[in-house]
Amino acid sequence: MTTFRWGDPADAVTLPSSVRDLLTAALGVTGPRPAAEPVLDPPAPLPDFPGLDVTAETRLRHAGGMSTEDLLTGRSGTVPDAPDGVARPATHDEVLDVLRIAAEHRIAVVPHGGRTSVVGGLRAVRNGYAGVVALDLSGLDRLVSLDRTSRTATFEAGVPAPRAEELLNAEGFTLGHFPQSFEFATIGGFAATRSSGQASAGFGRFDQMVVGLRAATGAGTIDLGRAPQSAAGPDLRQLLLGSEGAFGVVTEVTVRIRPLRELHYTGWSFPSFEAGMRAVRALAQDGPLPAVLRLSDEAETMINAATGSSSDAGGGCLAIVGCFDGTDPSDRLREFGGEPLGEAPGKAWEAGRFRAPYLRDALLDAGALAETLETATFWDRLPQTYAAVRDALVTTLGDGGTPPIVMCHISHVYETGASLYYTVVAAQSEDPVAQWRAAKTAAGDAISASGATITHHHGVGRDHRAWYATEIGPVGVSVLHAVKQAMDPHNVLNPGILLP
Ligand SMILES: Cc1cc2nc3c(=O)[nH]c(=O)nc-3n(C[C@H](O)[C@H](O)[C@H](O)COP(=O)(O)OP(=O)(O)OC[C@H]3O[C@@H](n4cnc5c(N)ncnc54)[C@H](O)[C@@H]3O)c2cc1C
């Protein structure tokens, strides 16, 4: 990945004139925001970590993740959170060495997978440390084993998702984990953030796929998961799943795998978001359950059709349904007011499903503010939560000027509830980072007030800690600190991330 933008520059998106016109006419976007040359602080001296690289180019590449705040900050020329160097161990034992050396010299260690964090999970607090080292896991890049009989595969943590899929596909298997960050995110990153892929209804969330894992901690190695299920006390794997590098460094992950099967996508139109919600709830609760099930609200359906990203749903709301052979929810979707739109919308969604981050770069370049956030709640609260978060975003970003575009879709469904995924586009103010922080605070408060979770799949990072503390309460917070003390006794792992 290049610095402060997504992917290979050769794949960059050029905004079509229809989108540029829409930005000016609908949002008052005034013009391009050229990126400044980033300036790095001189690095603090670091001890001899395995595979250490202190070049400015490498430090810059490890300066934060892929939230819009990270991108805007980097493009403004200020890089406050660049590490002093990057260690690139090649084995589990070398990861242990990094942690030992860091403890001896009081250096903060930030584990790096694919660097796609959108919650500030890679911007460690520097205060109180002699320096910050990024622990780049790309050297741990092997498929360790594949057990065809048990249908499990063990990967080292730094294996990028496309490589894992390629290795499994060659053996007739798939992991079935396709988040929008698929191109760059890693197996270890998925475990560390409890990621959720677009086909989660069919394959489960990543934390449900994990059978076992190995981690290097400040107190030594921990190996977890020796049976398909177990009643041997609390499930300690859950302490590392979602721990975002604050407790230990995941070095190996054993996942369940499934035989490779094709998915067939179709589009459906519903007269309203509420009508579509009833339909997707019916499938989630009573089946037949597709592997991919997404429902856009009116705004998202309209904007995607207007910008050519997807088909028109005749003024209603577009649902994308992806099924394996043998699953056909058509009758139920019709029963709930759905109109079939055929394969074209499904094909268009499948073809464009990893393009959004490239589009965000083009929007930021053009002077628009573009970002996403997500939550999840129970079905009975979904309509109220949907409206409360949307209203908070519209009110804050529209304050005293042109209203923003706020779009939403249901991205993941469960028997008991679903996630809501918002995308906003507005004109950038003079200080777009402060502008987004204000909107994000209002949305986070609305999520919290409506009883929903602050994050369904992006994680806590730096950005969600305050709401997370409210969510788990003081006893929960003290449990987290006790685990931190046990696994990271020298307090060097990802300071400022996750723990309130
Ligand atoms: C455009 C875009 C789309 C996205 N779409 C989705 C989506 O559809 N679903 C979804 O779930 N998420 C999504 N995300 C969020 C992000 O991709 C996930 O959080 C992903 O799981 C992070 O993996 P990574 O390898 O990039 O980890 P990183 O971003 O490198 O790290 C994430 C956090 O985990 C820690 N960490 C990383 N590797 C390890 C390790 N081996 N051991 C311990 N700690 C570690 C890091 O310190 C950091 O705090 C998206 C992000 C972007 C930018």
XYZ file of N, CA and C in Angstrom, residues 117-266:
450
model
N -6.495 -0.708 9.685
C -7.298 -0.247 10.828
C -7.996 1.073 10.503
N -9.262 1.166 10.881
C -9.990 2.422 10.671
C -10.414 3.046 12.005
N -9.784 2.597 13.089
C -10.161 3.120 14.401
C -8.948 3.662 15.171
N -7.901 4.023 14.440
C -6.699 4.548 15.105
C -5.933 3.469 15.864
N -6.092 2.209 15.449
C -5.465 1.100 16.176
C -3.961 0.998 16.003
N -3.390 1.821 15.123
C -1.949 1.748 14.864
C -1.232 3.022 15.297
N -1.936 3.871 16.030
C -1.323 5.133 16.465
C -1.103 5.086 17.980
N 0.029 4.509 18.387
C 0.268 4.299 19.818
C 0.576 5.609 20.531
N 0.234 5.624 21.810
C 0.598 6.757 22.660
C 2.103 6.691 22.915
N 2.780 7.817 22.795
C 4.235 7.854 22.888
C 4.717 8.250 24.296
N 3.845 9.001 24.994
C 4.257 9.533 26.309
C 4.684 8.424 27.261
N 5.824 8.625 27.909
C 6.281 7.637 28.892
C 7.129 6.532 28.286
N 7.390 6.605 26.998
C 8.201 5.567 26.335
C 9.453 6.191 25.725
N 10.512 5.362 25.653
C 11.755 5.857 25.066
C 11.660 5.895 23.541
N 10.670 5.223 22.989
C 10.486 5.205 21.544
C 9.315 4.310 21.182
N 8.992 4.275 19.879
C 7.896 3.427 19.391
C 8.418 2.610 18.223
N 8.223 1.282 18.292
C 8.596 0.447 17.161
C 7.341 -0.216 16.592
N 7.223 -0.179 15.273
C 6.140 -0.937 14.615
C 6.630 -2.364 14.433
N 5.803 -3.311 14.838
C 6.167 -4.728 14.690
C 5.418 -5.251 13.459
N 6.114 -5.248 12.339
C 5.493 -5.615 11.063
C 5.496 -7.143 10.935
N 4.285 -7.715 10.828
C 4.182 -9.182 10.841
C 4.280 -9.809 9.452
N 4.660 -8.998 8.450
C 4.652 -9.543 7.087
C 5.682 -10.649 6.873
N 6.672 -10.757 7.801
C 7.646 -11.851 7.689
C 7.090 -13.197 8.127
N 5.975 -13.180 8.838
C 5.340 -14.445 9.246
C 4.271 -14.749 8.205
N 4.700 -15.366 7.114
C 3.842 -15.390 5.921
C 3.571 -16.793 5.375
N 3.621 -17.800 6.264
C 3.472 -19.178 5.752
C 2.113 -19.800 6.085
N 1.686 -20.707 5.197
C 0.634 -21.662 5.555
C 1.359 -22.777 6.295
N 1.104 -22.927 7.574
C 1.859 -23.884 8.393
C 1.372 -25.302 8.132
N 0.060 -25.476 8.075
C -0.469 -26.823 7.823
C -1.913 -26.738 7.355
N -2.312 -27.794 6.659
C -3.706 -27.877 6.222
C -4.184 -29.301 6.509
N -5.243 -29.415 7.277
C -5.765 -30.721 7.683
C -7.084 -30.932 6.931
N -6.998 -31.725 5.858
C -8.177 -31.924 5.013
C -9.259 -32.699 5.759
N -8.840 -33.586 6.657
C -9.810 -34.430 7.366
C -10.641 -33.592 8.341
N -9.955 -32.781 9.127
C -10.674 -31.950 10.111
C -11.172 -30.645 9.501
N -10.702 -30.358 8.279
C -11.022 -29.095 7.605
C -10.576 -27.896 8.447
N -9.281 -27.889 8.737
C -8.675 -26.731 9.406
C -7.389 -26.365 8.664
N -6.996 -25.112 8.801
C -5.716 -24.658 8.240
C -5.064 -23.744 9.264
N -3.750 -23.878 9.406
C -3.012 -23.003 10.319
C -2.137 -22.059 9.502
N -2.365 -20.779 9.697
C -1.606 -19.741 8.990
C -0.763 -18.953 9.977
N 0.407 -18.503 9.527
C 1.104 -17.491 10.310
C 0.331 -16.175 10.171
N 0.526 -15.315 11.183
C -0.364 -14.150 11.306
C -0.256 -13.139 10.174
N 0.925 -13.063 9.542
C 1.109 -12.011 8.547
C 0.618 -12.371 7.151
N 0.017 -13.528 6.990
C -0.442 -13.919 5.639
C -1.591 -13.002 5.214
N -1.432 -12.304 4.078
C -2.524 -11.438 3.625
C -3.727 -12.274 3.172
N -4.914 -11.722 3.325
C -6.134 -12.460 3.015
C -6.156 -13.048 1.595
N -5.753 -12.290 0.556
C -5.816 -12.874 -0.793
C -4.889 -14.083 -0.928
N -3.717 -14.018 -0.269
C -2.761 -15.140 -0.332
C -3.347 -16.361 0.392
N -3.979 -16.135 1.537
C -4.593 -17.251 2.271
C -5.655 -17.911 1.403
N -6.457 -17.099 0.756
C -7.538 -17.620 -0.089
C -6.944 -18.389 -1.276
N -5.883 -17.829 -1.873
C -5.237 -18.484 -3.021
C -4.690 -19.874 -2.611
N -4.034 -19.913 -1.440
C -3.456 -21.186 -0.975
C -4.562 -22.203 -0.704
N -5.661 -21.746 -0.128
C -6.763 -22.673 0.167
C -7.477 -23.102 -1.107
N -7.701 -22.153 -1.995
C -8.396 -22.471 -3.255
C -7.641 -23.548 -4.038
N -6.311 -23.466 -3.991
C -5.502 -24.452 -4.723
C -5.766 -25.867 -4.197
N -6.246 -25.964 -2.970
C -6.544 -27.281 -2.373
C -8.044 -27.573 -2.380
N -8.824 -26.704 -3.062
C -10.274 -26.926 -3.155
C -11.053 -26.391 -1.969
N -10.409 -25.525 -1.160
C -11.087 -24.983 0.029
C -11.175 -23.456 -0.035
N -11.961 -22.904 0.863
C -12.037 -21.453 1.038
C -12.194 -21.148 2.519
N -11.739 -19.945 2.894
C -12.005 -19.471 4.250
C -13.372 -18.781 4.265
N -13.706 -18.153 3.143
C -15.001 -17.477 3.045
C -15.033 -16.151 3.776
N -13.847 -15.557 4.015
C -13.811 -14.284 4.744
C -13.422 -13.164 3.778
N -14.407 -12.336 3.418
C -14.178 -11.294 2.416
C -14.634 -9.927 2.919
N -13.908 -9.335 3.880
C -14.240 -7.964 4.273
C -13.867 -7.011 3.136
N -14.320 -5.787 3.218
C -13.995 -4.847 2.138
C -12.498 -4.537 2.104
N -11.807 -4.797 3.218
C -10.370 -4.566 3.291
C -9.575 -5.787 2.830
N -10.251 -6.735 2.208
C -9.680 -8.032 1.824
C -8.320 -7.922 1.136
N -8.167 -6.930 0.256
C -6.941 -6.841 -0.556
C -5.671 -6.762 0.278
N -5.762 -6.190 1.495
C -4.537 -5.926 2.254
C -4.534 -6.501 3.672
N -5.693 -6.737 4.255
C -5.740 -7.181 5.657
C -5.162 -8.590 5.783
N -4.739 -8.928 7.022
C -4.052 -10.193 7.255
C -4.854 -11.110 8.192
N -4.432 -12.356 8.205
C -5.074 -13.338 9.082
C -4.949 -12.905 10.556
N -3.769 -12.450 10.950
C -3.583 -12.016 12.344
C -4.423 -10.785 12.661
N -4.507 -9.868 11.709
C -5.319 -8.660 11.899
C -6.790 -9.007 12.053
N -7.264 -9.969 11.281
C -8.673 -10.393 11.397
C -8.955 -10.911 12.802
N -8.001 -11.709 13.323
C -8.198 -12.266 14.666
C -8.139 -11.150 15.711
N -7.181 -10.252 15.538
C -6.955 -9.198 16.538
C -8.100 -8.195 16.587
N -8.917 -8.133 15.525
C -10.010 -7.147 15.496
C -11.397 -7.778 15.425
N -11.482 -9.093 15.439
C -12.786 -9.778 15.319
C -13.551 -9.273 14.085
N -12.868 -9.435 12.981
C -13.387 -8.917 11.714
C -14.630 -9.676 11.240
N -15.370 -9.054 10.350
C -16.566 -9.681 9.780
C -16.553 -9.482 8.265
N -16.693 -10.564 7.527
C -16.627 -10.485 6.069
C -18.009 -10.328 5.442
N -18.025 -10.003 4.144
C -19.294 -9.722 3.482
C -20.194 -10.964 3.398
N -19.587 -12.152 3.470
C -20.394 -13.379 3.415
C -20.566 -13.973 4.817
N -20.679 -13.101 5.806
C -20.717 -13.588 7.201
C -21.954 -14.429 7.483
N -23.053 -14.195 6.759
C -24.252 -15.008 7.023
C -23.993 -16.461 6.639
N -23.143 -16.666 5.640
C -22.859 -18.029 5.200
C -21.677 -18.663 5.906
N -20.666 -17.860 6.213
C -19.418 -18.421 6.748
C -19.161 -18.044 8.213
N -19.909 -17.105 8.731
C -19.667 -16.652 10.104
C -18.658 -15.529 10.144
N -18.571 -14.895 11.303
C -17.567 -13.851 11.520
C -16.205 -14.520 11.669
N -15.131 -13.736 11.584
C -13.808 -14.354 11.673
C -13.615 -15.019 13.042
N -14.128 -14.394 14.112
C -13.911 -15.005 15.436
C -14.597 -16.365 15.537
N -15.650 -16.568 14.732
C -16.308 -17.883 14.743
C -15.522 -18.921 13.941
N -14.631 -18.433 13.083
C -13.837 -19.366 12.255
C -12.591 -19.849 12.992
N -12.192 -19.108 14.035
C -10.916 -19.430 14.690
C -11.075 -20.646 15.599
N -10.261 -21.651 15.317
C -10.261 -22.868 16.117
C -9.180 -22.770 17.194
N -8.024 -22.245 16.813
C -6.922 -22.144 17.769
C -6.017 -20.990 17.404
N -5.215 -20.571 18.359
C -4.234 -19.547 18.033
C -3.042 -19.608 18.976
N -1.957 -19.019 18.503
C -0.723 -18.933 19.277
C -0.365 -17.448 19.361
N 0.066 -17.041 20.539
C 0.452 -15.633 20.682
C 1.736 -15.518 21.482
N 2.519 -14.506 21.130
C 3.702 -14.137 21.909
C 3.275 -13.015 22.842
N 3.538 -13.184 24.134
C 3.175 -12.131 25.090
C 4.423 -11.741 25.883
N 4.293 -10.692 26.670
C 5.404 -10.263 27.517
C 5.697 -11.268 28.613
N 4.770 -12.217 28.823
C 4.979 -13.233 29.864
C 5.315 -14.586 29.234
N 5.486 -14.651 27.932
C 5.825 -15.902 27.249
C 4.797 -16.258 26.190
N 4.835 -17.527 25.773
C 3.962 -17.984 24.679
C 2.661 -18.560 25.231
N 1.570 -18.311 24.533
C 0.312 -18.952 24.899
C -0.260 -19.641 23.658
N -0.609 -20.935 23.817
C -1.210 -21.725 22.734
C -2.610 -22.115 23.176
N -3.599 -21.796 22.351
C -4.991 -22.028 22.757
C -5.767 -22.743 21.662
N -6.679 -23.638 22.085
C -7.571 -24.299 21.131
C -7.047 -25.657 20.729
N -7.442 -26.723 21.435
C -6.936 -28.044 21.112
C -8.059 -29.011 20.766
N -9.267 -28.528 20.605
C -10.398 -29.402 20.265
C -11.444 -28.556 19.551
N -12.367 -29.215 18.824
C -13.362 -28.405 18.092
C -14.225 -27.576 19.035
N -14.552 -28.111 20.174
C -15.263 -27.357 21.221
C -14.744 -27.886 22.547
N -14.926 -27.131 23.597
C -14.374 -27.549 24.879
C -15.169 -26.899 26.008
N -15.241 -27.621 27.121
C -15.870 -27.047 28.315
C -14.818 -26.800 29.396
N -13.550 -26.772 28.952
C -12.470 -26.592 29.926
C -12.360 -25.120 30.321
N -13.244 -24.707 31.192
C -13.196 -23.341 31.728
C -13.575 -22.290 30.705
N -13.376 -21.019 31.058
C -13.676 -19.947 30.089
C -12.797 -20.099 28.852
N -13.300 -19.644 27.726
C -12.586 -19.778 26.454
C -11.549 -18.649 26.340
N -10.295 -18.955 26.641
C -9.274 -17.896 26.667
C -8.922 -17.364 25.276
N -9.326 -18.103 24.240
C -9.096 -17.559 22.885
C -9.774 -16.194 22.761
N -10.903 -16.069 23.446
C -11.673 -14.819 23.336
C -10.922 -13.621 23.928
N -9.918 -13.908 24.777
C -9.133 -12.788 25.319
C -8.202 -12.205 24.259
N -7.817 -13.044 23.318
C -6.915 -12.530 22.269
C -7.687 -12.085 21.034
N -8.818 -12.760 20.749
C -9.647 -12.299 19.631
C -10.204 -10.924 20.003
N -9.932 -9.950 19.174
C -10.396 -8.593 19.490
C -9.492 -7.833 20.444
N -8.305 -8.362 20.754
C -7.454 -7.666 21.734
C -6.582 -6.585 21.083
N -6.590 -6.497 19.765
C -5.994 -5.374 19.024
C -4.541 -5.096 19.421
N -3.802 -6.159 19.681
C -2.379 -5.997 19.942
C -2.050 -5.444 21.311
N -3.038 -5.321 22.183
C -2.771 -4.741 23.501
C -2.376 -5.797 24.532
N -2.688 -7.075 24.261
C -2.370 -8.139 25.230
C -1.212 -9.016 24.758
N -1.157 -9.283 23.468
C -0.135 -10.178 22.940
C -0.100 -10.039 21.428
N 0.901 -10.666 20.830
C 1.006 -10.633 19.373
C 0.595 -12.004 18.852
N -0.492 -12.045 18.115
C -0.950 -13.303 17.525
C 0.048 -13.669 16.432
N 0.618 -14.871 16.521
C 1.617 -15.251 15.518
C 1.117 -16.373 14.606
N 0.165 -17.165 15.096
C -0.419 -18.239 14.277
C -1.905 -18.342 14.563
N -2.669 -18.625 13.522
C -4.113 -18.783 13.702
C -4.546 -20.054 12.976
N -5.287 -20.912 13.678
C -5.878 -22.083 13.023
C -7.352 -21.788 12.790
N -7.751 -21.915 11.526
C -9.132 -21.579 11.148
C -9.827 -22.790 10.568
N -11.142 -22.809 10.710
C -11.896 -23.833 9.992
C -12.030 -23.404 8.531
N -12.005 -24.389 7.643
C -12.120 -24.074 6.209
C -13.280 -24.875 5.618
N -13.738 -24.437 4.474
C -14.888 -25.114 3.847
C -14.567 -25.405 2.385
N -15.230 -26.425 1.814
C -15.016 -26.682 0.389
C -15.426 -25.460 -0.440
N -14.673 -25.233 -1.484
C -14.926 -24.085 -2.369
C -16.261 -24.270 -3.091
N -17.117 -23.277 -3.002
C -18.410 -23.333 -3.722
C -18.692 -21.959 -4.294
N -19.409 -21.967 -5.389
C -19.708 -20.680 -6.028
C -20.940 -20.034 -5.410
N -20.914 -18.713 -5.354
C -22.091 -17.971 -4.891
C -22.757 -17.302 -6.091
N -24.083 -17.256 -6.085
C -24.817 -16.573 -7.163
C -25.521 -15.361 -6.557
N -25.272 -14.198 -7.169
C -25.820 -12.957 -6.604
C -27.029 -12.480 -7.406
N -28.026 -11.980 -6.688
C -29.161 -11.343 -7.351
C -29.505 -10.051 -6.612
